[in-house]
Amino acid sequence: MRTIRFEDIVANLRNACIKANFELPNDVYQALNAALDKEQSPIGREILSQLIENADIARTERIPICQDTGTAVVWVELGQDVHVEGGFLIDAINEGVRQGYLEGYLRKSIVADPLRRKNTGDNTPAHVHIELVPGEVFRVTVLPKGGGSENMGRLAMLMPADGVDGVKKFVLDAVEKASANPCPPGIIGVGIGSTFDGVALLAKKALLRPIGERHPDPFYADLELELLELVNSLGVGPQGLGGRITTLDVHIEVAATHITSLPVAVNINCHAARRVSFEL
Amino acid sequence: MKESQEYIALETPLSNSDVERLKSGDKVLLNGIVYTARDAAHKKLVETLREGKPLPFNLKGAVIYYCGPSPAPPGRVIGAAGPTTAYRMDPYTPELLKNGLKGMIGKGPRSDYVRRAMVEHKAVYFAATGGAGALLSQRIKAAKVIAYPELGPEAIRELIVENFPLIVVNDIYGRDLYEDGQRKYRRLP
């Protein structure tokens, strides 16, 4: 049994929220540079140059990459032999988010209630997913997720007969309809299988994987590459103004499903695909 | 960012002759005052118009920026300040255009009825680069909340911008750069 202190979780969460909003992950930064080499549209190239410069300014001047500093999506891989001492884990996460968003001058974008819409003032509650794993691991990923891209998410309960072609059609349709709204080029997260609720979670989990890292199953790795090519043939382009680069990558996560079901979900991330992980 | 000759310099407030010469796809550097307003502020602006009361700023020739900036850290004018998605403001837009609004800055396509209202009332829609909040913040020289401070990031701010980089998406002639640009680069049937 390993013990992790409440205040260590708070301090690391705080720092991760701030770092994530100022420092674009290296894989995303490299992917934007590679996109600039490939893009043929002059406006698209100019936008990609602006995005690279924006990431540089954010890092050096300590201004958030984007004013939408997001919902704090917090993914915890929690070893079953870990014990949190000094308080409730979820409270520690929320306290870290609260401190990070206040002290980092990040935007508070959460309303307490979806219809009455009063801002909570500190960007809490975080949106927490806990994945129970064997052993003593305590690994946290903070994914500040902007609203513009989140609102373009879609889900369908396809028929098994729709098959892989149905999935491809659904993904392409979602990206095309999203157009400029999710701030392309970012990452397309695709969930396939599971249940109605589970498939959305798979699509979100797909956004945690670094750009260029393929699904371990060659069948899905190939499908990722095929979808990447198809999405980048849509013409949406950087900021939807037309171009070759509509997405930097496509990631798929899959799970077992019912004999009657073929759930599919698309969760889009913007080009400011912010993500910071730490282990305690 | 590299500035080139291809940019059209423009100053707010905008006149009819300003918007008449703008074409979809033009690159613009905007100077002067723009007002931030997003979902909640739009709702209040339209309610105020319907009650026949005065608006917190003069709408004639005005440019509204769909933006909810992050807080200004000490020593800075404003935090990150990029555009938010525009379609959420569509339900309120025709009424503002009818009352003199000349320009809107945001990201993402507008509804057909908003595009028709832009043609009818001679107004343009500009795209700023979404997610370039750090870069765009450096082109904002002053910022103050002028209405609805209780809305926090959604309050109406008066910004003074300098060489603010924009692209004309919808002009007064009915063109749309999202449609035209995407059609040009599409390689699927």
XYZ file of C-alpha atoms in Angstrom:
469
model
C 0.000 0.000 0.000
C 1.299 3.436 -1.046
C 0.221 6.644 0.595
C -0.187 9.890 -1.333
C -0.769 13.134 0.488
C -3.809 15.309 -0.230
C -1.683 18.486 -0.396
C 0.732 16.959 -2.927
C -2.182 16.247 -5.249
C -3.426 19.834 -4.809
C -0.016 21.397 -5.557
C 0.661 19.236 -8.608
C -2.832 19.773 -10.006
C -2.455 23.535 -9.595
C 0.858 23.549 -11.457
C -0.435 21.234 -14.191
C -3.434 23.503 -14.918
C -1.136 26.506 -15.320
C 1.529 24.718 -17.367
C -1.072 23.148 -19.667
C -2.538 26.530 -20.559
C 0.810 28.226 -21.274
C 2.832 25.464 -22.892
C 1.578 23.635 -25.962
C 2.724 19.972 -25.841
C 5.764 19.342 -27.996
C 4.033 16.756 -30.195
C 1.306 19.290 -31.047
C 3.860 22.040 -31.713
C 5.841 19.740 -34.024
C 2.644 18.658 -35.787
C 1.690 22.296 -36.479
C 5.140 22.860 -37.996
C 4.801 19.721 -40.139
C 1.340 20.920 -41.212
C 2.818 24.235 -42.321
C 5.149 22.324 -44.673
C 2.262 20.381 -46.192
C -0.457 23.026 -46.386
C -1.077 24.418 -49.863
C -3.637 27.123 -49.128
C -1.956 30.540 -48.635
C -4.496 31.571 -45.974
C -4.099 28.153 -44.355
C -0.332 28.593 -44.220
C -0.689 32.038 -42.723
C -3.010 30.707 -40.025
C -0.627 27.869 -39.176
C 2.210 30.404 -38.882
C 0.064 32.469 -36.528
C -0.663 29.388 -34.414
C 3.036 28.540 -34.109
C 3.845 32.139 -33.194
C 0.935 32.136 -30.751
C 2.353 29.060 -28.992
C 5.760 30.774 -28.755
C 4.242 33.963 -27.300
C 2.166 31.982 -24.797
C 5.195 30.043 -23.586
C 7.555 32.999 -23.232
C 5.142 35.783 -22.246
C 3.019 33.565 -19.969
C -0.271 34.417 -21.656
C -2.728 31.512 -22.076
C -2.546 29.872 -25.516
C -6.293 30.444 -25.828
C -8.643 32.579 -23.740
C -10.901 29.544 -23.407
C -8.805 27.833 -20.772
C -11.425 25.163 -20.782
C -13.214 22.687 -18.631
C -10.520 21.080 -16.505
C -10.831 17.471 -17.634
C -8.768 15.410 -15.184
C -7.973 11.810 -15.967
C -6.648 9.756 -13.045
C -5.072 6.339 -13.349
C -5.439 5.168 -9.768
C -3.628 2.032 -8.612
C -5.830 -0.047 -6.334
C -2.999 -0.150 -3.769
C -2.873 3.631 -3.420
C -4.311 5.394 -0.401
C -4.983 9.140 -0.375
C -4.216 10.606 3.048
C -5.662 13.824 4.412
C -8.902 14.132 2.486
C -11.083 13.023 -0.402
C -9.341 12.653 -3.796
C -11.991 14.604 -5.702
C -11.696 17.496 -3.218
C -7.931 17.564 -3.764
C -8.411 17.729 -7.537
C -10.948 20.545 -7.272
C -8.760 22.502 -4.866
C -5.819 22.173 -7.294
C -7.976 23.351 -10.191
C -9.313 26.250 -8.112
C -5.808 27.424 -7.166
C -4.431 26.956 -10.685
C -7.209 28.898 -12.395
C -7.176 31.730 -9.850
C -3.405 32.102 -9.457
C -2.667 31.494 -13.149
C -5.136 34.188 -14.312
C -6.977 31.559 -16.320
C -10.549 32.105 -17.432
C -13.325 30.769 -15.239
C -15.654 29.116 -17.716
C -17.870 26.868 -15.609
C -21.481 27.595 -14.709
C -22.905 25.705 -11.744
C -26.162 24.787 -13.438
C -26.831 24.234 -17.172
C -30.047 26.276 -17.261
C -29.644 28.853 -14.493
C -26.036 29.453 -15.606
C -24.319 31.142 -12.674
C -20.522 31.092 -12.973
C -18.828 29.214 -10.114
C -16.003 31.766 -10.183
C -13.069 29.371 -9.898
C -13.538 26.940 -12.808
C -14.569 24.109 -10.506
C -15.906 21.502 -10.502
C -13.309 19.707 -12.587
C -14.568 16.957 -14.848
C -12.899 13.922 -13.293
C -12.493 10.419 -14.698
C -10.952 7.785 -12.478
C -9.607 4.645 -14.082
C -8.819 1.974 -11.531
C -5.629 0.099 -12.426
C -3.573 -2.593 -10.682
C -0.663 -1.732 -8.413
C 0.566 1.543 -6.940
C 0.346 3.884 -9.923
C -0.968 7.404 -9.431
C -0.905 9.116 -12.797
C -2.883 12.247 -13.656
C -3.493 13.938 -16.997
C -5.015 17.402 -17.127
C -6.742 18.239 -20.404
C -8.125 21.793 -20.470
C -10.899 21.341 -23.021
C -12.340 24.327 -24.874
C -16.064 24.709 -25.444
C -15.895 25.445 -29.172
C -14.498 22.028 -29.994
C -16.454 20.200 -27.292
C -19.742 21.497 -28.727
C -18.948 19.792 -32.041
C -18.956 16.335 -30.430
C -21.407 13.772 -31.825
C -22.654 10.316 -30.969
C -24.645 7.696 -32.876
C -25.931 4.235 -32.106
C -25.287 2.667 -35.512
C -26.474 -0.792 -36.565
C -23.901 -3.591 -36.702
C -24.765 -3.813 -40.436
C -23.411 -0.268 -40.904
C -19.926 -1.659 -40.175
C -16.672 0.155 -40.726
C -18.101 2.133 -43.662
C -20.833 3.482 -41.415
C -18.242 4.550 -38.864
C -16.124 6.310 -41.502
C -19.150 8.107 -42.923
C -20.208 9.257 -39.455
C -16.742 10.601 -38.588
C -16.387 12.461 -41.901
C -19.860 13.932 -41.572
C -19.119 15.132 -38.023
C -15.874 16.836 -39.068
C -17.406 18.406 -42.157
C -20.429 19.758 -40.278
C -18.163 21.062 -37.497
C -16.381 23.139 -40.161
C -14.426 26.017 -38.573
C -16.134 25.785 -35.183
C -13.749 23.390 -33.369
C -10.676 25.457 -34.428
C -9.083 22.990 -36.841
C -6.537 21.498 -37.273
C -6.630 19.634 -33.966
C -7.178 15.996 -33.015
C -10.226 13.859 -33.833
C -11.017 11.407 -31.028
C -13.204 8.486 -32.114
C -14.838 5.998 -29.750
C -16.231 2.765 -31.164
C -18.150 0.145 -29.150
C -19.116 0.008 -25.464
C -22.488 1.533 -24.523
C -24.246 4.873 -25.070
C -22.361 6.488 -22.175
C -19.180 4.448 -22.615
C -18.548 5.366 -26.234
C -18.361 9.092 -25.440
C -15.772 8.361 -22.774
C -13.739 6.359 -25.301
C -13.761 9.308 -27.702
C -12.522 11.599 -24.940
C -9.828 9.109 -23.894
C -8.610 9.048 -27.512
C -7.635 12.718 -27.111
C -5.116 11.873 -24.381
C -2.780 10.025 -26.756
C 0.120 12.043 -28.246
C -0.016 12.914 -31.952
C 1.595 10.270 -34.144
C 1.140 7.442 -31.626
C -0.944 4.705 -33.248
C -3.500 2.313 -31.764
C -1.716 -0.879 -30.621
C -4.061 -3.083 -32.723
C -2.836 -2.873 -36.372
C -6.462 -3.058 -37.616
C -7.333 0.155 -35.782
C -3.934 1.728 -36.465
C -4.685 1.323 -40.197
C -8.200 2.706 -39.731
C -6.727 5.753 -37.966
C -4.422 6.426 -40.902
C -7.223 5.899 -43.411
C -9.495 8.311 -41.530
C -6.651 10.825 -41.260
C -6.281 10.781 -45.048
C -10.054 11.019 -45.586
C -10.538 13.860 -43.088
C -7.695 15.757 -44.709
C -9.420 15.361 -48.074
C -12.513 17.224 -46.872
C -10.976 20.605 -47.694
C -12.033 22.203 -44.386
C -8.460 23.315 -43.697
C -6.950 25.495 -40.972
C -9.732 27.482 -39.256
C -12.183 26.106 -41.837
C -11.072 28.608 -44.466
C -10.113 25.865 -46.903
C -6.982 23.764 -47.127
C -5.352 20.353 -46.985
C -4.820 20.106 -43.229
C -8.115 19.664 -41.397
C -6.734 17.540 -38.583
C -3.312 16.775 -37.129
C -4.292 13.217 -36.213
C -7.151 10.768 -35.704
C -7.133 8.557 -32.608
C -9.492 5.636 -32.061
C -10.363 3.865 -28.804
C -12.510 0.743 -28.859
C -14.315 -1.516 -26.388
C -16.502 -4.606 -26.382
C -20.154 -3.995 -27.176
C -23.581 -5.670 -27.260
C -24.545 -7.956 -30.180
C -27.164 -5.431 -31.323
C -24.983 -2.335 -31.055
C -22.376 -0.322 -32.925
C -21.981 2.859 -30.869
C -19.703 5.530 -32.338
C -18.702 8.899 -30.915
C -16.554 11.764 -32.127
C -14.899 14.174 -29.693
C -12.894 16.894 -31.423
C -9.991 18.758 -29.877
C -8.806 22.118 -31.214
C -5.262 22.885 -32.380
C -4.559 24.129 -28.842
C -4.605 20.485 -27.762
C -3.379 21.152 -24.244
C -2.362 18.268 -22.030
C -0.059 17.845 -19.038
C 0.587 14.590 -17.148
C 2.295 13.924 -13.851
C 2.889 10.950 -11.605
C 3.116 10.886 -7.850
C 3.546 37.946 -37.479
C 4.635 39.237 -40.854
C 2.655 42.184 -42.134
C 2.495 42.674 -45.864
C 1.070 44.982 -48.468
C -1.854 42.644 -49.007
C -3.550 43.909 -45.857
C -6.288 46.547 -46.003
C -6.050 49.026 -43.131
C -9.414 49.840 -41.620
C -10.534 52.109 -38.823
C -13.667 51.870 -36.665
C -16.457 52.958 -36.696
C -17.108 51.503 -40.156
C -19.003 53.416 -42.817
C -20.964 52.093 -45.786
C -18.064 52.962 -48.080
C -15.669 51.014 -45.820
C -17.710 47.830 -46.080
C -18.519 48.312 -49.775
C -14.861 47.869 -50.711
C -14.350 44.723 -48.604
C -14.505 41.371 -50.384
C -14.652 37.861 -48.976
C -11.054 36.664 -48.596
C -9.570 40.140 -48.022
C -7.064 40.461 -45.212
C -7.627 43.411 -42.910
C -5.713 45.158 -40.137
C -8.302 46.811 -37.908
C -7.656 49.850 -35.728
C -9.802 51.695 -33.210
C -12.543 50.693 -30.805
C -14.276 47.319 -30.840
C -16.754 46.026 -28.254
C -16.634 42.512 -26.849
C -19.953 40.747 -26.463
C -20.882 37.102 -26.403
C -23.884 34.948 -25.505
C -25.156 36.546 -22.289
C -24.331 40.130 -23.359
C -26.139 39.642 -26.682
C -29.238 38.503 -24.845
C -29.124 41.668 -22.717
C -28.440 43.965 -25.696
C -31.436 42.660 -27.612
C -33.686 42.843 -24.526
C -32.588 46.477 -24.065
C -33.402 47.283 -27.706
C -36.848 45.691 -27.355
C -37.548 47.761 -24.247
C -36.643 50.879 -26.229
C -33.842 51.771 -23.795
C -30.389 53.087 -24.755
C -27.592 50.568 -25.349
C -24.332 50.782 -23.374
C -22.503 51.831 -26.580
C -23.372 53.400 -29.915
C -24.220 50.670 -32.385
C -23.952 52.869 -35.507
C -20.931 51.662 -37.454
C -19.774 49.595 -34.483
C -17.755 46.392 -34.603
C -18.551 43.663 -32.067
C -15.882 41.138 -31.160
C -17.194 37.765 -29.964
C -14.642 37.360 -27.219
C -14.483 36.497 -23.545
C -10.871 37.202 -22.586
C -8.958 35.507 -19.809
C -8.227 37.806 -16.829
C -5.464 40.394 -17.200
C -2.461 39.482 -15.052
C -0.772 42.380 -13.199
C 0.937 44.741 -15.634
C -1.054 43.659 -18.677
C -3.993 45.260 -20.471
C -5.815 41.972 -21.036
C -5.252 38.214 -20.946
C -5.603 35.905 -23.933
C -8.269 37.334 -26.227
C -9.155 35.251 -29.274
C -12.577 34.888 -30.903
C -15.330 32.550 -29.782
C -17.649 30.570 -32.063
C -20.061 32.929 -33.806
C -23.172 30.850 -34.535
C -24.313 31.115 -30.913
C -24.853 34.836 -31.467
C -26.915 34.275 -34.644
C -30.358 34.463 -32.978
C -29.591 38.017 -31.780
C -27.638 39.293 -34.773
C -30.276 40.469 -37.297
C -31.753 42.841 -34.726
C -28.332 44.391 -34.044
C -27.619 44.706 -37.775
C -30.948 46.471 -38.252
C -29.840 48.994 -35.627
C -26.548 49.899 -37.242
C -23.970 47.210 -36.381
C -21.446 47.133 -39.258
C -18.915 44.478 -38.346
C -18.603 41.295 -36.363
C -15.445 39.402 -35.447
C -15.625 35.723 -34.559
C -14.896 32.273 -35.876
C -17.017 29.734 -37.695
C -19.860 29.906 -40.207
C -23.046 31.971 -39.784
C -26.628 30.919 -40.431
C -28.261 31.702 -43.756
C -30.607 34.251 -42.157
C -27.645 36.134 -40.680
C -25.876 36.125 -44.054
C -29.004 37.548 -45.696
C -29.264 40.218 -42.992
C -25.604 41.189 -43.601
C -26.377 41.769 -47.275
C -29.564 43.677 -46.463
C -27.995 45.961 -43.858
C -24.519 46.191 -45.419
C -22.396 44.609 -42.729
C -19.409 42.271 -42.786
C -18.256 39.292 -40.756
C -14.551 38.920 -40.083
C -12.700 35.837 -38.858
C -9.910 36.248 -36.357
C -7.739 33.187 -35.830
C -9.443 31.033 -33.221
C -7.121 29.850 -30.486
C -4.520 32.525 -31.212
C -5.464 34.265 -27.963
C -1.908 35.097 -26.890
C -0.960 36.608 -30.253
C -4.166 38.628 -30.570
C -3.871 39.970 -27.002
C -0.697 41.777 -28.059
C -2.713 43.830 -30.578
C -5.052 45.122 -27.859
C -3.764 48.364 -26.402
C -6.511 49.206 -23.894
C -9.479 47.430 -22.348
C -12.219 48.483 -19.954
C -15.505 46.963 -18.881
C -18.333 49.308 -19.931
C -21.406 47.171 -19.176
C -22.649 44.088 -17.351
C -19.609 43.563 -15.079
C -21.626 40.873 -13.290
C -21.163 38.668 -16.365
C -17.425 38.270 -15.660
C -15.707 37.074 -18.841
C -18.952 37.796 -20.705
C -19.097 41.492 -19.705
C -19.016 44.086 -22.501
C -15.521 45.527 -22.854
C -14.396 48.460 -24.918
C -11.106 47.479 -26.539
C -8.707 49.665 -28.461
C -7.049 47.489 -31.086
C -4.022 48.184 -33.222
C -3.380 46.332 -36.482
C -5.737 43.571 -35.414
C -5.376 40.828 -38.091
C -8.659 39.707 -39.654
C -9.966 37.959 -42.746
C -13.252 38.949 -44.389
C -15.489 35.863 -44.430
C -18.886 37.299 -45.387
C -18.993 40.459 -47.468
C -22.020 42.601 -48.332
C -22.239 40.865 -51.715
C -23.260 37.525 -50.196
C -19.957 35.663 -50.524
C -18.763 33.223 -47.860
C -15.100 32.275 -47.531
C -15.812 29.075 -45.562
C -17.888 27.727 -48.480
C -15.589 28.973 -51.223
C -12.333 27.972 -49.482
C -13.489 24.501 -48.537
C -14.870 23.795 -52.013
C -11.529 24.721 -53.534
C -9.520 22.200 -51.492
C -12.027 19.343 -51.286
C -10.753 16.096 -52.812
C -13.673 13.825 -51.954
C -16.687 13.285 -54.245
